[in-house]
JSON list of C-alpha atoms in Angstrom, two decimals:
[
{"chain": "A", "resi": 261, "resn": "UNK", "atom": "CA", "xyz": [51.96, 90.99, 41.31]},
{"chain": "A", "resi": 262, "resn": "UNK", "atom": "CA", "xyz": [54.12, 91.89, 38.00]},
{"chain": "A", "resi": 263, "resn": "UNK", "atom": "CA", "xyz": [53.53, 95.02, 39.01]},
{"chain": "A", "resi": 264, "resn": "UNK", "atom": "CA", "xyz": [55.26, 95.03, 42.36]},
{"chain": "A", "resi": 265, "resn": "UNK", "atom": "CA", "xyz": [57.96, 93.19, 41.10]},
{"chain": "A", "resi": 266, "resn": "UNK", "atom": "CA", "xyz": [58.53, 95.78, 38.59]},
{"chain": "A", "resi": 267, "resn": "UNK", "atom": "CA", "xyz": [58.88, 98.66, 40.99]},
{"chain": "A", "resi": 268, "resn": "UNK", "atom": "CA", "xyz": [61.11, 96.98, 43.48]},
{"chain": "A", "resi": 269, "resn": "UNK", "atom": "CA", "xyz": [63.19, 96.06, 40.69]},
{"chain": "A", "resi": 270, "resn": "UNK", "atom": "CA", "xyz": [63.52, 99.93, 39.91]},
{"chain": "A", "resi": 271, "resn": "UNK", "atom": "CA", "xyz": [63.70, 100.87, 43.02]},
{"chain": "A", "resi": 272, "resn": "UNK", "atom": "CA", "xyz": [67.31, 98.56, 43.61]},
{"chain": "A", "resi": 273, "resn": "UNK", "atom": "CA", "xyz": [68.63, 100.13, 40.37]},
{"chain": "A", "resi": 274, "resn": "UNK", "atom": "CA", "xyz": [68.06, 103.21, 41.52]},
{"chain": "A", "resi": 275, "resn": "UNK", "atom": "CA", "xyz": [69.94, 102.61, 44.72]},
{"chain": "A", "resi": 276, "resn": "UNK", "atom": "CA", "xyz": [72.70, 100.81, 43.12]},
{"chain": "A", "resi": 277, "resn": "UNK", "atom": "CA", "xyz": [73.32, 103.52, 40.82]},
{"chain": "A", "resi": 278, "resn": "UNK", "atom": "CA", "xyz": [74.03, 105.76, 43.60]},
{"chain": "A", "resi": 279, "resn": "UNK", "atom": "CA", "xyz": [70.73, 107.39, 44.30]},
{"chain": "A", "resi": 280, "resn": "UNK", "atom": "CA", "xyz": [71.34, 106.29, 48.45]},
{"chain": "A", "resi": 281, "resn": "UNK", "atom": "CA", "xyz": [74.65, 106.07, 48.21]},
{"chain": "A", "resi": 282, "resn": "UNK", "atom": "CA", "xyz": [77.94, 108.33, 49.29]},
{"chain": "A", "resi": 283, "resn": "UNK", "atom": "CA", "xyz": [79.72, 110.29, 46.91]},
{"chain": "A", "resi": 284, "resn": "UNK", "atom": "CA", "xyz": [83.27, 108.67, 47.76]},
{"chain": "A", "resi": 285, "resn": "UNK", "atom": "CA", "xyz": [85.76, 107.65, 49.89]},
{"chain": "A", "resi": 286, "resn": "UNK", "atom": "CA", "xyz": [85.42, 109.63, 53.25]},
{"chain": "A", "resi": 287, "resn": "UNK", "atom": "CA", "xyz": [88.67, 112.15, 53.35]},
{"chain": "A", "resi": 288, "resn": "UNK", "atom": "CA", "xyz": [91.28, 111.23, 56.07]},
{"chain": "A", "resi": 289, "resn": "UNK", "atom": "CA", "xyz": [91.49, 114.06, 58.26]},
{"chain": "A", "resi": 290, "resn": "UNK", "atom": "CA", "xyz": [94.53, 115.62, 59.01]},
{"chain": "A", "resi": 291, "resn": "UNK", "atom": "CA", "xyz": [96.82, 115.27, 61.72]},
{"chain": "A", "resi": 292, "resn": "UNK", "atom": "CA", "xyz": [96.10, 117.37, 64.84]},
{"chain": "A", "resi": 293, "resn": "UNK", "atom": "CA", "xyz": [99.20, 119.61, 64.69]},
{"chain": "A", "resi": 294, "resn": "UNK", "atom": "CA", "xyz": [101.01, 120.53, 67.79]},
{"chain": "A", "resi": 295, "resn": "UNK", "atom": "CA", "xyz": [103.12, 123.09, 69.32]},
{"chain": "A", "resi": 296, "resn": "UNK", "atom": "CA", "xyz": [107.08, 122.64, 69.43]},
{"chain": "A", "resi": 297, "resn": "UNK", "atom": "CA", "xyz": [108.45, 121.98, 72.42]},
{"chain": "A", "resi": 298, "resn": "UNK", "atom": "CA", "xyz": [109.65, 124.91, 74.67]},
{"chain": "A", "resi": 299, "resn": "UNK", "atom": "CA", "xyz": [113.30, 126.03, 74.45]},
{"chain": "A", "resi": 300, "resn": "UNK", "atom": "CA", "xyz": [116.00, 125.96, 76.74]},
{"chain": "A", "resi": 301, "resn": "UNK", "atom": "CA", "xyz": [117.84, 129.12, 77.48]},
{"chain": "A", "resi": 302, "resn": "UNK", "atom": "CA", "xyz": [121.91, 129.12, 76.86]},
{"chain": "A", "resi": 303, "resn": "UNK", "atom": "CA", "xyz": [122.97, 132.52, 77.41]},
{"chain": "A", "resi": 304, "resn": "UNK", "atom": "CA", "xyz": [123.32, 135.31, 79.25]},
{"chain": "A", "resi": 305, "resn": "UNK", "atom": "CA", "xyz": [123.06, 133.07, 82.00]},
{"chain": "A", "resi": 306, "resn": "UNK", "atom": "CA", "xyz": [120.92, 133.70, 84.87]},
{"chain": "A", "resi": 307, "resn": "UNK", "atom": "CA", "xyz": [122.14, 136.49, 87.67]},
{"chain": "A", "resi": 308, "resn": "UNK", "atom": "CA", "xyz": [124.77, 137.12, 85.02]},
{"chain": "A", "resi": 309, "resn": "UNK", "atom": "CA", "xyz": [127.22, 140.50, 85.19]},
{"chain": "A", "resi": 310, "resn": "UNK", "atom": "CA", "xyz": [127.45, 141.28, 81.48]},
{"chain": "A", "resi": 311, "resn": "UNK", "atom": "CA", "xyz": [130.32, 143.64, 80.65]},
{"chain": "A", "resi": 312, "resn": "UNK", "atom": "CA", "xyz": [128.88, 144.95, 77.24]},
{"chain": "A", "resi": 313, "resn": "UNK", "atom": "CA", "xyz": [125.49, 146.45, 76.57]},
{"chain": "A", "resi": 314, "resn": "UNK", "atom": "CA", "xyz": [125.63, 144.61, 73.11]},
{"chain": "A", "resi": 315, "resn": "UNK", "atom": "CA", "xyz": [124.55, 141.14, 74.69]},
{"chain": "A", "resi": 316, "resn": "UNK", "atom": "CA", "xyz": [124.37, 138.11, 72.26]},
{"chain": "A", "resi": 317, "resn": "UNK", "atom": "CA", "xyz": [121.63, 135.85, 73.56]},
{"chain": "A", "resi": 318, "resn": "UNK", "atom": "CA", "xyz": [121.33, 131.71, 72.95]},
{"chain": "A", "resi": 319, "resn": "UNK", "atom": "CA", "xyz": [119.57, 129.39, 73.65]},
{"chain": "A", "resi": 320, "resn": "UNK", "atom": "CA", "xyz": [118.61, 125.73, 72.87]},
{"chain": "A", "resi": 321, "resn": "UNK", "atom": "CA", "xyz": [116.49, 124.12, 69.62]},
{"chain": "A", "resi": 322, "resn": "UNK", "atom": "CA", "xyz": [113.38, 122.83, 70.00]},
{"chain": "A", "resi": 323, "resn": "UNK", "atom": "CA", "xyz": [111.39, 120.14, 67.83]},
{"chain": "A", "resi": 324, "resn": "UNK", "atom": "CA", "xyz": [108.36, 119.79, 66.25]},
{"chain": "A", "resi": 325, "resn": "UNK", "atom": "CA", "xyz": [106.76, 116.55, 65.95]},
{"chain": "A", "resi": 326, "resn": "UNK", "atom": "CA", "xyz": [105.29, 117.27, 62.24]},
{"chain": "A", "resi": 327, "resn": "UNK", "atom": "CA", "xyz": [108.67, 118.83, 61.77]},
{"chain": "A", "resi": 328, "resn": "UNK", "atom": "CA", "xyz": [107.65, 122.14, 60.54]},
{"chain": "A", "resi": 329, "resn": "UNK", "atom": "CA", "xyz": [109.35, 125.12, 60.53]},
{"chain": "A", "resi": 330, "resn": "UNK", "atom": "CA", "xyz": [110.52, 127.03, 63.82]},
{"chain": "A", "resi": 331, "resn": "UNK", "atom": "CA", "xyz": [111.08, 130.88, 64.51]},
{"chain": "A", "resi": 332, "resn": "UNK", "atom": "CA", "xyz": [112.17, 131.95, 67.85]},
{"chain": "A", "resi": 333, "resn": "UNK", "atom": "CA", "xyz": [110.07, 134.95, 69.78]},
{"chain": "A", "resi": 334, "resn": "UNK", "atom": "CA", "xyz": [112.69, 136.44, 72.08]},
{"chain": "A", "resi": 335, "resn": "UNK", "atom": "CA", "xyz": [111.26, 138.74, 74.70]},
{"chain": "A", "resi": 336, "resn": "UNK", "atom": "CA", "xyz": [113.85, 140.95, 77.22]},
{"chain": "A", "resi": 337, "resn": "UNK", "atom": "CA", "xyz": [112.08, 142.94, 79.99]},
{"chain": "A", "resi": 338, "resn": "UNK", "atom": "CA", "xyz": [112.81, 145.37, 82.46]},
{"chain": "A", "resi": 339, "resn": "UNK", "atom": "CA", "xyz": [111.12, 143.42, 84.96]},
{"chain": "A", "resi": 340, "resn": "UNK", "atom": "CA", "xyz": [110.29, 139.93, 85.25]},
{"chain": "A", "resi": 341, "resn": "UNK", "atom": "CA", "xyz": [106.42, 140.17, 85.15]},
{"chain": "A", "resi": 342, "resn": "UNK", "atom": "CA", "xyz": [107.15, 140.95, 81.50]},
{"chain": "A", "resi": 343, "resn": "UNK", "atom": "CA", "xyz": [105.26, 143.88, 81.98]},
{"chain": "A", "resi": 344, "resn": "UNK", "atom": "CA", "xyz": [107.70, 146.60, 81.00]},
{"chain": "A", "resi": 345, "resn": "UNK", "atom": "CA", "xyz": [108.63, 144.73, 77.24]},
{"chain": "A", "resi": 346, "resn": "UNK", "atom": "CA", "xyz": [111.77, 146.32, 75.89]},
{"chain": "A", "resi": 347, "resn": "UNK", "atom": "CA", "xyz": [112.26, 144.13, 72.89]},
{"chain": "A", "resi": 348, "resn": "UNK", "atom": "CA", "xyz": [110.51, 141.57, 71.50]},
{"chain": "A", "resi": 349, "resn": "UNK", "atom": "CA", "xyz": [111.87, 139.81, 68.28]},
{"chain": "A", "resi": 350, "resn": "UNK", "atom": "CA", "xyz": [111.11, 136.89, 65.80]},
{"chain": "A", "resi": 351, "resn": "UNK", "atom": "CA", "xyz": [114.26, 134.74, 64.08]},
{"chain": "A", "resi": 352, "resn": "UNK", "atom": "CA", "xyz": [114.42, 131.45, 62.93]},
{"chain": "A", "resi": 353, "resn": "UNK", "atom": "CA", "xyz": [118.18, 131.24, 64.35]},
{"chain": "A", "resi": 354, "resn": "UNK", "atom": "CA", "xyz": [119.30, 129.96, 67.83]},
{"chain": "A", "resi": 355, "resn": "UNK", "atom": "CA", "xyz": [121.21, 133.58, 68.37]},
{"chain": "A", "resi": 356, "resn": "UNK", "atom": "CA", "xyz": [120.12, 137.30, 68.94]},
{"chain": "A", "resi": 357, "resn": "UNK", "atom": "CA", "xyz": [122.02, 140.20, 69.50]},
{"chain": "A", "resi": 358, "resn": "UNK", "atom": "CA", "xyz": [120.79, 143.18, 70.92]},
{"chain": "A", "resi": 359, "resn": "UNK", "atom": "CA", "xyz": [122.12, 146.50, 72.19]},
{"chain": "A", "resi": 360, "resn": "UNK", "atom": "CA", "xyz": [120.62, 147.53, 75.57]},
{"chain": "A", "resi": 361, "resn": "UNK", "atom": "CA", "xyz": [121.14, 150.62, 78.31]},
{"chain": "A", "resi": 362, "resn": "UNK", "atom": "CA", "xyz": [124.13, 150.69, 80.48]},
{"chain": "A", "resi": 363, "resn": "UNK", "atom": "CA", "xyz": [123.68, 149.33, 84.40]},
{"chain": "A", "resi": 364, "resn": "UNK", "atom": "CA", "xyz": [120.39, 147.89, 84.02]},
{"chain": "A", "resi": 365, "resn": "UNK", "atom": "CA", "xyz": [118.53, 144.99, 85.18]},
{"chain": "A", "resi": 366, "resn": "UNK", "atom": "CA", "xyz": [117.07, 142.81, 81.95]},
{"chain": "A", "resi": 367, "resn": "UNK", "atom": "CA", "xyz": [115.16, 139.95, 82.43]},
{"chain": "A", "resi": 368, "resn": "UNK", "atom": "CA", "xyz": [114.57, 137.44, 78.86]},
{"chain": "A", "resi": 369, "resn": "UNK", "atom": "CA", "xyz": [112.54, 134.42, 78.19]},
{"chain": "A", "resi": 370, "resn": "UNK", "atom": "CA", "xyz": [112.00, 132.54, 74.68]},
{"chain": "A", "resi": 371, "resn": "UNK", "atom": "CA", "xyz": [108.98, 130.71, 73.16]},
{"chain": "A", "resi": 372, "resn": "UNK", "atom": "CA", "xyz": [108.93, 128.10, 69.80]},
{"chain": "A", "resi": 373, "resn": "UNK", "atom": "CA", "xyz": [106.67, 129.43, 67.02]},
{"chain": "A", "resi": 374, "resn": "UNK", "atom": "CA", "xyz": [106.11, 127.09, 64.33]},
{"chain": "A", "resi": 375, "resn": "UNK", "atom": "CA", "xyz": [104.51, 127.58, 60.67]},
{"chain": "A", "resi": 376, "resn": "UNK", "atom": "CA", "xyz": [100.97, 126.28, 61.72]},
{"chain": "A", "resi": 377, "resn": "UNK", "atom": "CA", "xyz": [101.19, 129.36, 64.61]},
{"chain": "A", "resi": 378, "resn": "UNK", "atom": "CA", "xyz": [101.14, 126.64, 67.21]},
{"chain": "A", "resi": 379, "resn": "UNK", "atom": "CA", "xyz": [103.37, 127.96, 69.99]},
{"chain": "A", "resi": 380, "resn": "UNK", "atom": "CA", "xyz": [105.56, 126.88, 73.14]},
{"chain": "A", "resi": 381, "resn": "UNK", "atom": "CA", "xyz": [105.12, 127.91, 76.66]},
{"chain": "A", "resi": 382, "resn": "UNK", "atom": "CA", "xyz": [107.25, 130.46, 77.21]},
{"chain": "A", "resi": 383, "resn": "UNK", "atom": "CA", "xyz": [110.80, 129.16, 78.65]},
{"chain": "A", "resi": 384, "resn": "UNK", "atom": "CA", "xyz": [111.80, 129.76, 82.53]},
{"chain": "A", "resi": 385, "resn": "UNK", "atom": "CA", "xyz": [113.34, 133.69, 82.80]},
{"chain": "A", "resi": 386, "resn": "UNK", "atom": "CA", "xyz": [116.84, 134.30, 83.25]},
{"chain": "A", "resi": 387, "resn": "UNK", "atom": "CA", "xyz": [117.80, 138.08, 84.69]},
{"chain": "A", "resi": 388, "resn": "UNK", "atom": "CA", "xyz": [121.10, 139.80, 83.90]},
{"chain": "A", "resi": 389, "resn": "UNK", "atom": "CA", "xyz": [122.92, 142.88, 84.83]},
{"chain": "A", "resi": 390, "resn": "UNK", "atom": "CA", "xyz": [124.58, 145.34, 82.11]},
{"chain": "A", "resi": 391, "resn": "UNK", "atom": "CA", "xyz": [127.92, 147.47, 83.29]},
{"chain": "A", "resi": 392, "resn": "UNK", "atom": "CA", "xyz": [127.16, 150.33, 83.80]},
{"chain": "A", "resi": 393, "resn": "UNK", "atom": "CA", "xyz": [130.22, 153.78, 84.12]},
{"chain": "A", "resi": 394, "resn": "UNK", "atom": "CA", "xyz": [131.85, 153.46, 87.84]},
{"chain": "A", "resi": 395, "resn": "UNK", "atom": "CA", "xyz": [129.06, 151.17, 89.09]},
{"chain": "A", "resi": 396, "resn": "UNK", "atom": "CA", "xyz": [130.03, 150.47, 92.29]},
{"chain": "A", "resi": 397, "resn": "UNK", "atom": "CA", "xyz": [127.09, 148.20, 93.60]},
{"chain": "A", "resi": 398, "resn": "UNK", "atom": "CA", "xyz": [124.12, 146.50, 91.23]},
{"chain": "A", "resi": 399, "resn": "UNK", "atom": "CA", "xyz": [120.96, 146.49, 93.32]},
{"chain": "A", "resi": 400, "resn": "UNK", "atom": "CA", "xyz": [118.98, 143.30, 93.87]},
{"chain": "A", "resi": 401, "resn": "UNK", "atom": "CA", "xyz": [117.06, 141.74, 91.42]},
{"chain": "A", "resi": 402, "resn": "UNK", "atom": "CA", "xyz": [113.76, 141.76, 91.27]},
{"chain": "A", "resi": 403, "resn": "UNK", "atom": "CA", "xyz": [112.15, 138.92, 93.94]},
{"chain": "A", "resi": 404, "resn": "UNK", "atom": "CA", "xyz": [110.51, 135.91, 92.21]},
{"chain": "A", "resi": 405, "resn": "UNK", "atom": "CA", "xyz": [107.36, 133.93, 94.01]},
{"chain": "A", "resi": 406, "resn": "UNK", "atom": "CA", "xyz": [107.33, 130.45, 94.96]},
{"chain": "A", "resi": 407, "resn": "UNK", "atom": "CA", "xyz": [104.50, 130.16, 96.99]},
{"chain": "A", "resi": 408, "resn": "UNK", "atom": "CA", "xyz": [101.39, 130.65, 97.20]},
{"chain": "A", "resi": 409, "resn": "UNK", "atom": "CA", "xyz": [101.06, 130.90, 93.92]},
{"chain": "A", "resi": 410, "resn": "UNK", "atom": "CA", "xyz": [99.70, 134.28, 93.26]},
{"chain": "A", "resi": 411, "resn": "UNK", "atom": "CA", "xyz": [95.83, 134.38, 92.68]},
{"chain": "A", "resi": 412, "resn": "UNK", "atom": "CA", "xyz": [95.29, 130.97, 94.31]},
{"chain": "A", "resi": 413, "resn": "UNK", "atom": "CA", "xyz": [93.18, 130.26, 97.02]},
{"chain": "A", "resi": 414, "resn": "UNK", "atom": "CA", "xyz": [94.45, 128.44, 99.70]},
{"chain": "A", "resi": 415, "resn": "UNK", "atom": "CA", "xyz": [92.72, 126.53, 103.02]},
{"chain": "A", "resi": 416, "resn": "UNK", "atom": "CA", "xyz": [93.38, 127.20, 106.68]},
{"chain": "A", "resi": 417, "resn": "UNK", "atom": "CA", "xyz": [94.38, 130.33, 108.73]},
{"chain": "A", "resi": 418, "resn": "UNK", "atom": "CA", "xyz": [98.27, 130.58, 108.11]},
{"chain": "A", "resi": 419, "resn": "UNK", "atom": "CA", "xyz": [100.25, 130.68, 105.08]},
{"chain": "A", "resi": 420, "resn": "UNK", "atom": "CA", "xyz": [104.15, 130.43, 104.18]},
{"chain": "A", "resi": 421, "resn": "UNK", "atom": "CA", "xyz": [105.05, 132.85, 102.38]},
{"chain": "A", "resi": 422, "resn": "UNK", "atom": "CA", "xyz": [108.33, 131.62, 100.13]},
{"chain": "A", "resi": 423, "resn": "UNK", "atom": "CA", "xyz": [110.11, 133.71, 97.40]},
{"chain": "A", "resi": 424, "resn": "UNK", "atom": "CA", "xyz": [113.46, 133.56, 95.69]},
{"chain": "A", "resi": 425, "resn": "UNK", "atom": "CA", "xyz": [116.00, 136.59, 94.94]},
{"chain": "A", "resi": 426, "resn": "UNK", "atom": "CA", "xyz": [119.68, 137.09, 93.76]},
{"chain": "A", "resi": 427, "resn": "UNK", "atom": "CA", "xyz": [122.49, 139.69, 93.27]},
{"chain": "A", "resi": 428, "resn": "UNK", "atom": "CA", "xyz": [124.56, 140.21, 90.06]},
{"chain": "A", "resi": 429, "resn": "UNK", "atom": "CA", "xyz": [127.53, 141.11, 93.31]},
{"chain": "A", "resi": 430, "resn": "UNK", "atom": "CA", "xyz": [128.03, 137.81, 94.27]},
{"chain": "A", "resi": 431, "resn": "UNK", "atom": "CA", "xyz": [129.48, 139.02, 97.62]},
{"chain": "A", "resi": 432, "resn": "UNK", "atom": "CA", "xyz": [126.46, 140.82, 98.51]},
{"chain": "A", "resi": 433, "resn": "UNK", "atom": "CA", "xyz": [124.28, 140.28, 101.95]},
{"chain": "A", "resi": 434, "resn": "UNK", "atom": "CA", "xyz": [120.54, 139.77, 100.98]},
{"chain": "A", "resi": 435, "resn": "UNK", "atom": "CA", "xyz": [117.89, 140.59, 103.69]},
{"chain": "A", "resi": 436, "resn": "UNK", "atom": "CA", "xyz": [114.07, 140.80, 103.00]},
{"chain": "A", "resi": 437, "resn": "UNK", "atom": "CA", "xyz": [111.60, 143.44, 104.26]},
{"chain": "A", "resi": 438, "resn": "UNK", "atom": "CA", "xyz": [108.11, 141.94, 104.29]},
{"chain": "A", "resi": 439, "resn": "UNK", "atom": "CA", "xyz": [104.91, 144.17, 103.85]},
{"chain": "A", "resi": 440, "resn": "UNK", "atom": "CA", "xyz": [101.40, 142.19, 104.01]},
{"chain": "A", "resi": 441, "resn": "UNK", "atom": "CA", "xyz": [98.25, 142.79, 104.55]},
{"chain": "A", "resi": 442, "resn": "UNK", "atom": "CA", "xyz": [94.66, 143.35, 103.31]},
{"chain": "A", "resi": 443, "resn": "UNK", "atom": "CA", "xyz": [94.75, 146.46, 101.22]},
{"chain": "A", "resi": 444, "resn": "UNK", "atom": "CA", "xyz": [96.44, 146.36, 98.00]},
{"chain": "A", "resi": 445, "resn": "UNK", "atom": "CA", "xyz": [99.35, 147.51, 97.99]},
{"chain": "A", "resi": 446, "resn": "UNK", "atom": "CA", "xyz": [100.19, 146.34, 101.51]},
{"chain": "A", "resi": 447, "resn": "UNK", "atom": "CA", "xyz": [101.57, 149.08, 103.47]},
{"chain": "A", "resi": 448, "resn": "UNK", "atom": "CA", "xyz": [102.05, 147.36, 106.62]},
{"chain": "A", "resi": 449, "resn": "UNK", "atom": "CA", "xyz": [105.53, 146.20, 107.28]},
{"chain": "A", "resi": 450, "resn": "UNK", "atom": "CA", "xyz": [105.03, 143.14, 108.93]},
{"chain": "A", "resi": 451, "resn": "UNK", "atom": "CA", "xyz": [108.63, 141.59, 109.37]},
{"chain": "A", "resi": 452, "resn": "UNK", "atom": "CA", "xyz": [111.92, 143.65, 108.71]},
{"chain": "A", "resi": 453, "resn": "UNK", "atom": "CA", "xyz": [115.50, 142.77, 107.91]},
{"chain": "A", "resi": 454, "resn": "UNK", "atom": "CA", "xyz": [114.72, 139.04, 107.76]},
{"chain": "A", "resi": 455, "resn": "UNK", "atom": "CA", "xyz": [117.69, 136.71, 106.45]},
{"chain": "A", "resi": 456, "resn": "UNK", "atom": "CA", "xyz": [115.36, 133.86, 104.93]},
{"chain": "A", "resi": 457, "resn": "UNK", "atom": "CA", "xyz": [112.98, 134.43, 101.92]},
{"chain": "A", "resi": 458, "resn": "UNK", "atom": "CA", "xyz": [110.45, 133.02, 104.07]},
{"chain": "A", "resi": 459, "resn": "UNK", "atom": "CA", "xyz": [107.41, 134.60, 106.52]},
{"chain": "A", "resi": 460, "resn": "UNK", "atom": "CA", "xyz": [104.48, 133.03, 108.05]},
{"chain": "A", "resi": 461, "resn": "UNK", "atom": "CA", "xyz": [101.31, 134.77, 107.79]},
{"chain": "A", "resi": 462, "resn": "UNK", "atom": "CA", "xyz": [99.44, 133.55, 110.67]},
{"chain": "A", "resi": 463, "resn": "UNK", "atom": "CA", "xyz": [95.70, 133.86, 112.00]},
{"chain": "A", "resi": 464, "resn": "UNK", "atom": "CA", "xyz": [94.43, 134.57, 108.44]},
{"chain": "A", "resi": 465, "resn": "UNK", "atom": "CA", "xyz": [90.90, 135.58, 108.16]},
{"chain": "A", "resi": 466, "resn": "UNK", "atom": "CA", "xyz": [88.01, 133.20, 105.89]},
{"chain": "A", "resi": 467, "resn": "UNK", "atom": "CA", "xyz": [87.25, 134.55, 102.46]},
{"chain": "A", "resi": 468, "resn": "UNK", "atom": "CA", "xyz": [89.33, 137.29, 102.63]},
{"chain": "A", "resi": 469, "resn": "UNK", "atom": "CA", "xyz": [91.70, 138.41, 100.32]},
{"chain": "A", "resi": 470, "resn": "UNK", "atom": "CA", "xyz": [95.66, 139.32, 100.93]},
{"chain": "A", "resi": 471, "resn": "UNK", "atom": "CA", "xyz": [98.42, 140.77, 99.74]},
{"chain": "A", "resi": 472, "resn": "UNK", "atom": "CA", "xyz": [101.90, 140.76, 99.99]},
{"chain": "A", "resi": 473, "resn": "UNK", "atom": "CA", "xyz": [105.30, 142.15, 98.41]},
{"chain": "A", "resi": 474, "resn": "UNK", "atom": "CA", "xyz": [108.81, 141.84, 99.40]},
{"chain": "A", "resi": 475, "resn": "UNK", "atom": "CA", "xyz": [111.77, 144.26, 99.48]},
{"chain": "A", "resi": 476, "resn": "UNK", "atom": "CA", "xyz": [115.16, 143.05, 98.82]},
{"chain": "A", "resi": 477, "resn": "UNK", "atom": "CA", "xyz": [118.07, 145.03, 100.31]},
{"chain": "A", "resi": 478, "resn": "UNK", "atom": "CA", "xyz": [121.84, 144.59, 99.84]},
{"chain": "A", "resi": 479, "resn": "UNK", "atom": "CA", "xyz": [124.19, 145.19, 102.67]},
{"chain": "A", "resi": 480, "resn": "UNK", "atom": "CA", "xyz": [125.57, 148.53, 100.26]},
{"chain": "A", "resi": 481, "resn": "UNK", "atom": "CA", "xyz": [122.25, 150.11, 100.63]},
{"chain": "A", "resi": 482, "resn": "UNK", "atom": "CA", "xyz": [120.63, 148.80, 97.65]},
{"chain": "A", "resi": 483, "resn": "UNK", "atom": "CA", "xyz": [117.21, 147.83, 97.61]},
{"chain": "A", "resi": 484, "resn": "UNK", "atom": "CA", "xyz": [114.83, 146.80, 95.27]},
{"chain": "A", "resi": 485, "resn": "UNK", "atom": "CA", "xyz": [110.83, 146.57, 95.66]},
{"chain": "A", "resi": 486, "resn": "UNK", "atom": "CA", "xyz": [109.05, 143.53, 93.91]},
{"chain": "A", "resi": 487, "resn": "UNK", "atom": "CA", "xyz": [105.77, 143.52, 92.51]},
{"chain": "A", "resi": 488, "resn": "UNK", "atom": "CA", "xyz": [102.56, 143.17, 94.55]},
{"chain": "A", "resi": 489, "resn": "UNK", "atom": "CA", "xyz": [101.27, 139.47, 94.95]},
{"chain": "A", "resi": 490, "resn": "UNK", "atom": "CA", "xyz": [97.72, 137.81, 96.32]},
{"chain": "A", "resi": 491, "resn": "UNK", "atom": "CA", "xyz": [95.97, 135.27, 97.17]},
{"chain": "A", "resi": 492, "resn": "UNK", "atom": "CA", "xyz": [92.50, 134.13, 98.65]},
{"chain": "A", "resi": 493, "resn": "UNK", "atom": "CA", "xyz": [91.29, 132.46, 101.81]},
{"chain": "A", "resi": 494, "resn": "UNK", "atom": "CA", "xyz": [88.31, 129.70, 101.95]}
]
């Protein structure tokens, strides 16, 4: 009987001296950080006729809720994909001047960065026109999609097909040539000289997949061919 007592006496010291115990105070973990909010673009504004090639771009701060540090990535484009980068920059200023070609089409989007390397969305793209030497007409710029969104799927056998375009020339007649169809690109002209960025693309077959891309055309004989867009059928 002593002897029990004895080792269950040991055994408690040996646990109350730490032998089952933690090593210390758990750590707090840190804060989750997360990415500043997405900037607001100033200037050039959008559609905008700039008359110097040296274009000074703004745009709006963002925050950080842990209040770290910010840089700016500044991204200007010959087409509004962002597939053909021209510049692409890093500052921790609200202001970036760059010097770009003569009667071109730029199109320039911004993103927060902050010192964790958690990052914004990219903002909304603005477009802008440079003056060019005895430029007479600017052609359109490039279309933009609204819907369907492209590589979606969508139900039933018609679609509406909606897109948005502009023209540094204010005065300037848009129409819309509308090519759609099955192969990619679509070669089939399917609606011509239209006056609404709209088409419906009727008896649509099941799991098939379409394409579609739009021509904008000025009433000066400009015209400018957008990129190739798809979707899906159930």
């Amino acid at each position: 009987m002593k002897t029990s007592i004895y080792l269950v006496s040991m055994a408690f010291l040996f646990i109350s001296c730490g032998g089952g115990g933690s090593d210390g105070a758990t750590p707090t973990p840190e804060p989750a950080n997360t990415a500043p909010s997405v900037p607001s673009l100033v200037a050039p504004t959008n559609s905008l006729l700039c008359i110097n090639n040296v274009v000074t771009f703004e745009w709006g701060a963002s925050t950080d809720a842990e209040n770290n540090p910010i840089v700016y990535q500044l991204q200007i484009a010959t087409d509004n994909q962002f597939s053909q980068i021209v510049s692409t920059s890093e500052v921790s200023s609200r202001t970036q001047a760059v010097t770009l070609d003569k009667g071109k089409a730029y199109y320039w989007r911004v993103k927060a960065i902050d010192s964790k390397n958690a990052s914004s969305a990219y903002s909304g793209t603005f477009s802008f026109y440079t003056e060019g030497l005895a430029v007479a007409n600017h052609l359109p710029f490039l279309p933009e999609i609204i819907q369907p969104e492209t590589n979606t799927t969508i139900s039933g056998v018609s679609a509406t097909l909606k897109w948005f375009a502009s023209d540094v020339d204010a005065s300037d007649v848009l129409t819309y040539d509308v090519y759609f169809g099955t192969v990619n690109p679509p070669t089939e002209k399917v609606a011509q000289n239209r006056t609404t960025p709209t088409y419906e693309a009727t008896s649509l077959q099941a799991a098939t997949q379409y394409y579609w891309r739009i021509v904008v055309k000025d009433n000066k004989g400009g015209a400018t061919t957008g990129q190739v867009w798809n979707f899906r059928t159930n």
